[in-house]
PDB file of C-alpha atoms in Angstrom:
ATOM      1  CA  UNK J 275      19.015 -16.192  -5.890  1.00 37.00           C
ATOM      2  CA  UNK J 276      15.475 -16.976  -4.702  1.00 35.00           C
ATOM      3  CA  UNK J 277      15.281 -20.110  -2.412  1.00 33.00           C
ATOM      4  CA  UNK J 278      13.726 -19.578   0.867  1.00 36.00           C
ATOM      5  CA  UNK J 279      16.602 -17.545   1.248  1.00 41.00           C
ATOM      6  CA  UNK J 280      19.216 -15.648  -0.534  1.00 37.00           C
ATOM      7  CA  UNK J 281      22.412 -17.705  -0.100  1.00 33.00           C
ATOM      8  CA  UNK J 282      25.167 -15.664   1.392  1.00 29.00           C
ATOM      9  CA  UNK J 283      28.019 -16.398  -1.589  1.00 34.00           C
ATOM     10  CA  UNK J 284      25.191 -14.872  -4.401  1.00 35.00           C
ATOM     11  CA  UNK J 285      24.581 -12.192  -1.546  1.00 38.00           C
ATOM     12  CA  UNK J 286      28.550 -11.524  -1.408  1.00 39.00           C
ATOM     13  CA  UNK J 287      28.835 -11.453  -5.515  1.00 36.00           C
ATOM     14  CA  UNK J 288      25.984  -8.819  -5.844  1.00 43.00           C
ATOM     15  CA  UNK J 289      27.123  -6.781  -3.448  1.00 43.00           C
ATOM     16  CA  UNK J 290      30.576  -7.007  -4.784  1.00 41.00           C
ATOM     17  CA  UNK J 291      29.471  -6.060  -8.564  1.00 36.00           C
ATOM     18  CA  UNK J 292      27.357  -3.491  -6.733  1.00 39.00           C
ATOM     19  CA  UNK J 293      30.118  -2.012  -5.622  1.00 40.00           C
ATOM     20  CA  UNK J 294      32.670  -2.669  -8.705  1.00 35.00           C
ATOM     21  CA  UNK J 295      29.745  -0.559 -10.867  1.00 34.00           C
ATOM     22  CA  UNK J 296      29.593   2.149  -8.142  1.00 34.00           C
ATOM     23  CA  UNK J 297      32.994   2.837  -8.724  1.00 32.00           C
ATOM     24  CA  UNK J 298      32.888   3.093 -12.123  1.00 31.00           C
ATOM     25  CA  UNK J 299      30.047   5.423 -12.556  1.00 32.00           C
ATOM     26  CA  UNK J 300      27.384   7.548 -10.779  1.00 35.00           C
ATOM     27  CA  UNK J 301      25.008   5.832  -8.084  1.00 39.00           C
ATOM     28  CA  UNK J 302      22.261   6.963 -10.096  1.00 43.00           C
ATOM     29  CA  UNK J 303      23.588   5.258 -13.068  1.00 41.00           C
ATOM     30  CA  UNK J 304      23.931   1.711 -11.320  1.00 56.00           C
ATOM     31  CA  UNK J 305      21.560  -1.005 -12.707  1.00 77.00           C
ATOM     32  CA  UNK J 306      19.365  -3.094 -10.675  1.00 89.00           C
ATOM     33  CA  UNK J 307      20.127  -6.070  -9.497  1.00 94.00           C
ATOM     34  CA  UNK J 308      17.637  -8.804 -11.223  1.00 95.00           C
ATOM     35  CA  UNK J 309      15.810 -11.681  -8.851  1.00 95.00           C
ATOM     36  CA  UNK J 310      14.198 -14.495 -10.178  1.00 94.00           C
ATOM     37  CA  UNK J 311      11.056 -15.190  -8.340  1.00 93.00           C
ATOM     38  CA  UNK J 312       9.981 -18.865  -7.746  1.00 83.00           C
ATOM     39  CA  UNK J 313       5.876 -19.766  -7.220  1.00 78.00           C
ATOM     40  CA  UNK J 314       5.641 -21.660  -3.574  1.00 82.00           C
ATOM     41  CA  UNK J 315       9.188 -20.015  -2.905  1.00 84.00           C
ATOM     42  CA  UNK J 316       9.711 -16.564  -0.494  1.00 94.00           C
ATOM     43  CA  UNK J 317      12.230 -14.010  -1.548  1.00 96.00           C
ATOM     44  CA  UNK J 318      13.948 -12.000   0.546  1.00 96.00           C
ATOM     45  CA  UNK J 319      15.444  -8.508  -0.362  1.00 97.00           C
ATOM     46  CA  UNK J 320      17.753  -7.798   2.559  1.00 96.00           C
ATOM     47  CA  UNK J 321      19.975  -5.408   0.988  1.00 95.00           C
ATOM     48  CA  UNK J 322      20.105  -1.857   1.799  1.00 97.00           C
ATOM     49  CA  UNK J 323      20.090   0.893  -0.781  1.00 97.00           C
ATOM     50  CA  UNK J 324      20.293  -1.389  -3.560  1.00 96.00           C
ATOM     51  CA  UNK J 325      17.858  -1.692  -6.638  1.00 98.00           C
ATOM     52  CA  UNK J 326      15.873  -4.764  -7.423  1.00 97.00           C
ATOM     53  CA  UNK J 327      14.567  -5.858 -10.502  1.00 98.00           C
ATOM     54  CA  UNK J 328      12.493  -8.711 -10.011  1.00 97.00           C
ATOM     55  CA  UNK J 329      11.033 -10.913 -12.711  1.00 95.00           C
ATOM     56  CA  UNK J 330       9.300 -14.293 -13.134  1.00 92.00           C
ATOM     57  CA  UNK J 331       6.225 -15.886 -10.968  1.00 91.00           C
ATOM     58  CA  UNK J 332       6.417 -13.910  -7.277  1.00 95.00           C
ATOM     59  CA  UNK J 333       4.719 -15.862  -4.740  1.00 94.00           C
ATOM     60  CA  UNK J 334       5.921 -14.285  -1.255  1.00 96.00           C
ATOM     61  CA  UNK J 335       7.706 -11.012  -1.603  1.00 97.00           C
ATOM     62  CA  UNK J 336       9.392  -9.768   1.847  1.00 98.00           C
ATOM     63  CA  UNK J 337      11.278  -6.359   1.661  1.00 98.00           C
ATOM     64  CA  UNK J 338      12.981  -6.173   4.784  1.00 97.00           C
ATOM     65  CA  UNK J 339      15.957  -3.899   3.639  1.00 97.00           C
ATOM     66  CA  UNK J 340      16.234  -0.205   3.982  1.00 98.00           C
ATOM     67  CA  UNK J 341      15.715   2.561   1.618  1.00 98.00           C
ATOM     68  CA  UNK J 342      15.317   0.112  -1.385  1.00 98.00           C
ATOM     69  CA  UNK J 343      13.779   0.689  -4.710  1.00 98.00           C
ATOM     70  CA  UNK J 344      11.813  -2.341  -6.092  1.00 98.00           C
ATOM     71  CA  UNK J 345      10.079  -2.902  -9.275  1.00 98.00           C
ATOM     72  CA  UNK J 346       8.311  -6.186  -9.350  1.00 97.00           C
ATOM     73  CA  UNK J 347       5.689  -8.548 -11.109  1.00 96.00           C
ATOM     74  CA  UNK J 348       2.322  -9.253  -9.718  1.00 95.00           C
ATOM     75  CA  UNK J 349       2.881 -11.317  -6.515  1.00 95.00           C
ATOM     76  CA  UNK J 350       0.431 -13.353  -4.045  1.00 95.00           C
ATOM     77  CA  UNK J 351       1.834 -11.424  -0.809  1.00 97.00           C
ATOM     78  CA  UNK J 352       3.938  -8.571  -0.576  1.00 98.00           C
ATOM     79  CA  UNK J 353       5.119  -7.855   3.015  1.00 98.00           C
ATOM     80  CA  UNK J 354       7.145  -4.695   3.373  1.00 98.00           C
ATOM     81  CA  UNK J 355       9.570  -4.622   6.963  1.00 98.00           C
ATOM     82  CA  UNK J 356      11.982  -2.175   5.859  1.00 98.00           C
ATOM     83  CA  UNK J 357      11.693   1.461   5.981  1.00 98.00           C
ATOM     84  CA  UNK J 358      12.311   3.885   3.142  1.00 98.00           C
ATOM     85  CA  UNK J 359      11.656   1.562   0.353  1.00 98.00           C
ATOM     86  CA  UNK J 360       9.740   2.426  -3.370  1.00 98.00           C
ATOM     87  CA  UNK J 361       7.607  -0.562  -4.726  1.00 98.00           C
ATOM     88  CA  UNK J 362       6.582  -0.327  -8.106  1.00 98.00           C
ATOM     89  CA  UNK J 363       4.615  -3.595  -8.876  1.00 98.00           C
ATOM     90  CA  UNK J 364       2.097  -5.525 -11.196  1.00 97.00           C
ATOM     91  CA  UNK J 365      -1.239  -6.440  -9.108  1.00 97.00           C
ATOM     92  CA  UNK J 366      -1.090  -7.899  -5.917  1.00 98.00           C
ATOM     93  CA  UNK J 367      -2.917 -10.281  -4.058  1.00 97.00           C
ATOM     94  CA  UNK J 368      -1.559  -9.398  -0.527  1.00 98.00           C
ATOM     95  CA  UNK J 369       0.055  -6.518   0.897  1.00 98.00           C
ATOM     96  CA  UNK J 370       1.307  -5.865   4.781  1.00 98.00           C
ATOM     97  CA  UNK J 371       3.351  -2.729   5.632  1.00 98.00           C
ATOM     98  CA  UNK J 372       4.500  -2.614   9.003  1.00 98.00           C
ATOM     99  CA  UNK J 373       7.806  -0.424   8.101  1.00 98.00           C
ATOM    100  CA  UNK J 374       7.576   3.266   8.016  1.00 98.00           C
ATOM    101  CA  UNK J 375       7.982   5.724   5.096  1.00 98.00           C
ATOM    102  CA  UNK J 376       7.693   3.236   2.379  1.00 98.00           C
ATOM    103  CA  UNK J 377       5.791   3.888  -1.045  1.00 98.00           C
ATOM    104  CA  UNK J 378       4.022   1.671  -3.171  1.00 98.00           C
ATOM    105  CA  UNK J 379       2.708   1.783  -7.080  1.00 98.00           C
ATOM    106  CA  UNK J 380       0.231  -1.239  -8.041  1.00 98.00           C
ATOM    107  CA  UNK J 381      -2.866  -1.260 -10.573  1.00 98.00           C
ATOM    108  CA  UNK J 382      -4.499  -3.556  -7.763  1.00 98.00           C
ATOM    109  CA  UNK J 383      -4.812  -4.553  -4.745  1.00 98.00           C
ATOM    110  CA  UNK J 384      -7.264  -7.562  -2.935  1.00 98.00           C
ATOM    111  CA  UNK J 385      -6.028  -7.394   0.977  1.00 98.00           C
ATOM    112  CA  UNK J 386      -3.899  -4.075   2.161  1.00 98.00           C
ATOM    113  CA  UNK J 387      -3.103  -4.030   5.384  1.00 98.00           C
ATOM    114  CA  UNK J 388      -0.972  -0.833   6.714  1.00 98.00           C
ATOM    115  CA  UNK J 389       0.986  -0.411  10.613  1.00 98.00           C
ATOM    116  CA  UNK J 390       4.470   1.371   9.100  1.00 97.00           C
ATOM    117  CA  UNK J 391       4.000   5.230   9.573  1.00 98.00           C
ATOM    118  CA  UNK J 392       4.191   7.542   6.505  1.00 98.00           C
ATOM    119  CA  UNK J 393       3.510   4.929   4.119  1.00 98.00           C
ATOM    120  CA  UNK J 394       2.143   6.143   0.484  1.00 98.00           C
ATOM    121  CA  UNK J 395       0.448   3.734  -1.423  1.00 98.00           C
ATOM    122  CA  UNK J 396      -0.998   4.697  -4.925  1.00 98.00           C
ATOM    123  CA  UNK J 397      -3.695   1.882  -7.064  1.00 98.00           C
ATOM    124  CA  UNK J 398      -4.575   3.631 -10.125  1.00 98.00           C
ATOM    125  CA  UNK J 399      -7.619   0.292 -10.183  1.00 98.00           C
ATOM    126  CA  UNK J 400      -9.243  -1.301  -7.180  1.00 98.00           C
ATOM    127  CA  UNK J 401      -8.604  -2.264  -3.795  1.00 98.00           C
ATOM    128  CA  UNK J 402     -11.208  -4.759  -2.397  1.00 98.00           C
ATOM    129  CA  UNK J 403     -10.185  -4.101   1.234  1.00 98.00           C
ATOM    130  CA  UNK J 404      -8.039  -1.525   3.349  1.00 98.00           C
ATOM    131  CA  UNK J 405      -7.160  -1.701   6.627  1.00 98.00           C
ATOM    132  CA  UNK J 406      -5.031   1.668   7.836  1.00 98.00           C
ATOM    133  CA  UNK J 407      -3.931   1.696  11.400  1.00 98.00           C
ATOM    134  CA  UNK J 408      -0.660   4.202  11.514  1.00 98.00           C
ATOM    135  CA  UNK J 409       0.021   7.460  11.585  1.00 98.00           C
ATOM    136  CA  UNK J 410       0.551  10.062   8.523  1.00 98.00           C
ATOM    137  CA  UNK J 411      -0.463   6.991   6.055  1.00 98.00           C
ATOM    138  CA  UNK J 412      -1.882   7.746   2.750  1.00 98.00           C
ATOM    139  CA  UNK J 413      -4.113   5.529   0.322  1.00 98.00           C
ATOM    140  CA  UNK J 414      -5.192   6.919  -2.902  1.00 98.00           C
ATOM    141  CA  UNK J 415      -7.116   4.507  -5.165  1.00 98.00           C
ATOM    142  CA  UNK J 416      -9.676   4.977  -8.071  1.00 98.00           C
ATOM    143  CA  UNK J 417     -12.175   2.027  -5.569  1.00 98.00           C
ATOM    144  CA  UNK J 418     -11.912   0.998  -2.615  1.00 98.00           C
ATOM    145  CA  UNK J 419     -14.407  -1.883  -1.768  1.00 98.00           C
ATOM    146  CA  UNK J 420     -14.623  -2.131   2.381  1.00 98.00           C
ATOM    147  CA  UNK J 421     -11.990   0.582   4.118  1.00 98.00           C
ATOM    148  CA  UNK J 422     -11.047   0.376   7.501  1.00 98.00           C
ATOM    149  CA  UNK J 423      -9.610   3.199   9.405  1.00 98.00           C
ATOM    150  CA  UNK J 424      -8.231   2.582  12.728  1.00 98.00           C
ATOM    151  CA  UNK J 425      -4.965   5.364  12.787  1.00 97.00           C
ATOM    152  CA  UNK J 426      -4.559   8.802  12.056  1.00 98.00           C
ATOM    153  CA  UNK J 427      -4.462   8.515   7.797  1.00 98.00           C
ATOM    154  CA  UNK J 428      -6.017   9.502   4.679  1.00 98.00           C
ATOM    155  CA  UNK J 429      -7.989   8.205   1.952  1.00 98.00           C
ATOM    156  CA  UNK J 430      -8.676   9.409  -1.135  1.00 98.00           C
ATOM    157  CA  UNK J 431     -10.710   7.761  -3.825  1.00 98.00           C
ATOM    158  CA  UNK J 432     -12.855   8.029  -7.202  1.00 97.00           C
ATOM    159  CA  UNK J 433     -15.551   5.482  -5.306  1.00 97.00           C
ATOM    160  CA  UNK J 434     -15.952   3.752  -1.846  1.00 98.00           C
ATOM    161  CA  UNK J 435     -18.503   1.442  -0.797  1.00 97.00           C
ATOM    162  CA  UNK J 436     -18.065   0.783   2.938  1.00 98.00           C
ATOM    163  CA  UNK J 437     -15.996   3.209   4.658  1.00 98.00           C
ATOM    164  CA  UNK J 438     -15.589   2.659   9.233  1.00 98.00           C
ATOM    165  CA  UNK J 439     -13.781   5.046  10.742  1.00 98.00           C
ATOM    166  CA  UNK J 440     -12.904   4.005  14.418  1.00 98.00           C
ATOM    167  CA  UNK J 441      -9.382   6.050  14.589  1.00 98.00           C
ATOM    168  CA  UNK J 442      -9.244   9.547  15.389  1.00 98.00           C
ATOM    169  CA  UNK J 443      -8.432  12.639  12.732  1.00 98.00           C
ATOM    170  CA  UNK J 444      -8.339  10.934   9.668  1.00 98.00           C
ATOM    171  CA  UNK J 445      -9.069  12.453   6.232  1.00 98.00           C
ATOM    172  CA  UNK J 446     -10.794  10.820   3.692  1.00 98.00           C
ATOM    173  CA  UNK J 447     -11.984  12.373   0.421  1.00 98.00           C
ATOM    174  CA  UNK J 448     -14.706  10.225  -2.002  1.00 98.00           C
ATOM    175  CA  UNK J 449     -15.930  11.646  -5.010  1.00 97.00           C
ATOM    176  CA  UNK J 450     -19.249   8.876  -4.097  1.00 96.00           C
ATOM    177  CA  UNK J 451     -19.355   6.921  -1.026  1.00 97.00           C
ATOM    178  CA  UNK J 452     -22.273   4.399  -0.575  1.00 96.00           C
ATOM    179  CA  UNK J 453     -22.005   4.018   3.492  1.00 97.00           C
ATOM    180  CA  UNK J 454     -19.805   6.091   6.144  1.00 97.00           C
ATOM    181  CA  UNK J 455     -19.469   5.004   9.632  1.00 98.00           C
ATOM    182  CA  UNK J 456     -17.538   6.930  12.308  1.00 97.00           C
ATOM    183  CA  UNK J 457     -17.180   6.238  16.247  1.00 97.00           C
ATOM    184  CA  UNK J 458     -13.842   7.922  15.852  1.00 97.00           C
ATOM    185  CA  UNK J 459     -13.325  11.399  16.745  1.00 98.00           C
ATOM    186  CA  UNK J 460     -12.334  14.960  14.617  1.00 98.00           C
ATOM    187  CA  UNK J 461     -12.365  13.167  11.614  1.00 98.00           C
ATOM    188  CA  UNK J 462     -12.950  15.107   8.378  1.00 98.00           C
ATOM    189  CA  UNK J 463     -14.625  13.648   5.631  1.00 98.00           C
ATOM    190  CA  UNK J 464     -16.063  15.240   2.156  1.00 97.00           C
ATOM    191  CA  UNK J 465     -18.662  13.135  -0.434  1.00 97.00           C
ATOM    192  CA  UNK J 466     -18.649  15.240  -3.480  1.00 95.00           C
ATOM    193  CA  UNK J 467     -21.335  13.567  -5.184  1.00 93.00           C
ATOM    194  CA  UNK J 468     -24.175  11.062  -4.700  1.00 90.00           C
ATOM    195  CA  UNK J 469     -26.111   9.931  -1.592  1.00 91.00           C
ATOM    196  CA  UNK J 470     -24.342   9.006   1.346  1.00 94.00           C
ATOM    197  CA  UNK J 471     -25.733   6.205   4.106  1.00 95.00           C
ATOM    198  CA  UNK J 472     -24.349   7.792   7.034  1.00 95.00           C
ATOM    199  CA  UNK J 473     -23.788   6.892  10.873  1.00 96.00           C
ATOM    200  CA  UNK J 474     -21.855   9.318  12.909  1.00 97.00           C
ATOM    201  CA  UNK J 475     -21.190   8.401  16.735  1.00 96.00           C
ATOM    202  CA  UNK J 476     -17.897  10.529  17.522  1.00 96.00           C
ATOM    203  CA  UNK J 477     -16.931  13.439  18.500  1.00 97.00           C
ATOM    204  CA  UNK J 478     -16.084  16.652  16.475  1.00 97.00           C
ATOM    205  CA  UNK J 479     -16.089  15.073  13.325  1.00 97.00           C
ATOM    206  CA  UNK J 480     -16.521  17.417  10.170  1.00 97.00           C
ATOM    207  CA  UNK J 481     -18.236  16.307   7.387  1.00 96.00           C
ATOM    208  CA  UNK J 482     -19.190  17.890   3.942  1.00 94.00           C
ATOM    209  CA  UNK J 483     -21.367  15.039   2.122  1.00 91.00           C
ATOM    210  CA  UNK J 484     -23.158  16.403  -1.033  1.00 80.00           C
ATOM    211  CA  UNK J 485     -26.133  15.840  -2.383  1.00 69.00           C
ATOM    212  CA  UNK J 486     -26.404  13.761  -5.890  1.00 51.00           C
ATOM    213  CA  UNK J 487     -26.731  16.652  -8.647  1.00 50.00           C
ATOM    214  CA  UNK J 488     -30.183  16.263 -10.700  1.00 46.00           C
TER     215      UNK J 488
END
């Protein structure tokens, strides 16, 4: 079920059990449907409205089906096309969201990389880097290495060490932030502890950075 692409007769069967089990019970009763990820191979979940349980070694993930719900090993690249979909996956090398109103669930993240409007994406560990250039976006990780901000999003984090805001009205909220840099405008950003490296070149930007507590 996992070459470079699904084959249409496996497609056809799925669907068709799919729809035998709908029948037969509630939708929220259905099980997922289980994908066996290949390393070196790039699986493709086309399927609208269906659940996916994917297992094995992920290499590429691509999600380019609507209003999906996904739960999923750690992969090298997740790429997420569709719009609608929930990720819940182990920790990822590679993410790209270019869909809109998708939501993701990962312990870790190295490269995130966000275009799809209204996308949530929750790391309960690290994110080395974060590049956020929609609209209504929201990141909320315990660190965030380097962030990038080049929308109209939010960020939300335990620790960040290199924050550069270019985009205008973002929100970003860091218990401790080691450097802030905005040439963005009416941005709004809070530091709640620690000291604070700070370079502000925009335009109505509000900012509430705290001094470390002795």
């Amino acid at each position: 079920m996992t070459s470079r692409h699904f084959s249409l007769p496996i497609l056809a069967l799925a669907a068709t059990l799919l729809s035998a089990a709908t029948a037969a019970v509630p939708a929220q009763a259905v099980a997922a449907v289980p994908v066996q990820c290949e390393v070196g191979a790039e699986t493709v979940l086309a399927w609208d409205d269906v659940a996916y349980d994917l297992r094995g070694t992920c290499g590429v993930v691509r999600v380019s089906a609507d209003h999906a719900t996904v739960t999923m090993p750690a992969a090298t690249r997740l790429v997420l096309e569709g719009t609608g979909n929930a990720v819940t996956a182990k920790p990822l090398l590679d993410v790209e969201v270019t869909g809109a109103g998708n939501g993701l669930t990962t312990p870790s993240v190295r490269s995130l990389a966000v275009s799809g409007a209204g996308t949530t994406v929750t790391v309960s560990g690290l994110v080395e880097s974060a590049e956020l250039a929609s609209t209504s976006s929201t990141l909320t990780a315990d660190v965030v290495n380097v962030a990038r901000l080049r929308g109209a999003d939010a960020v939300n984090a335990r620790k960040a060490y290199r924050t550069r805001i270019t985009g205008s009205d973002n929100v970003v909220v860091l218990r401790r932030a080691d450097t802030v840099v905005l040439t963005g405008d009416r941005n709004a950003v809070t530091v709640a502890r620690g000291r604070t490296t700070l370079r502000d070149r925009g335009e109505s930007n509000v900012l509430d950075l705290r001094p470390r507590r002795r």
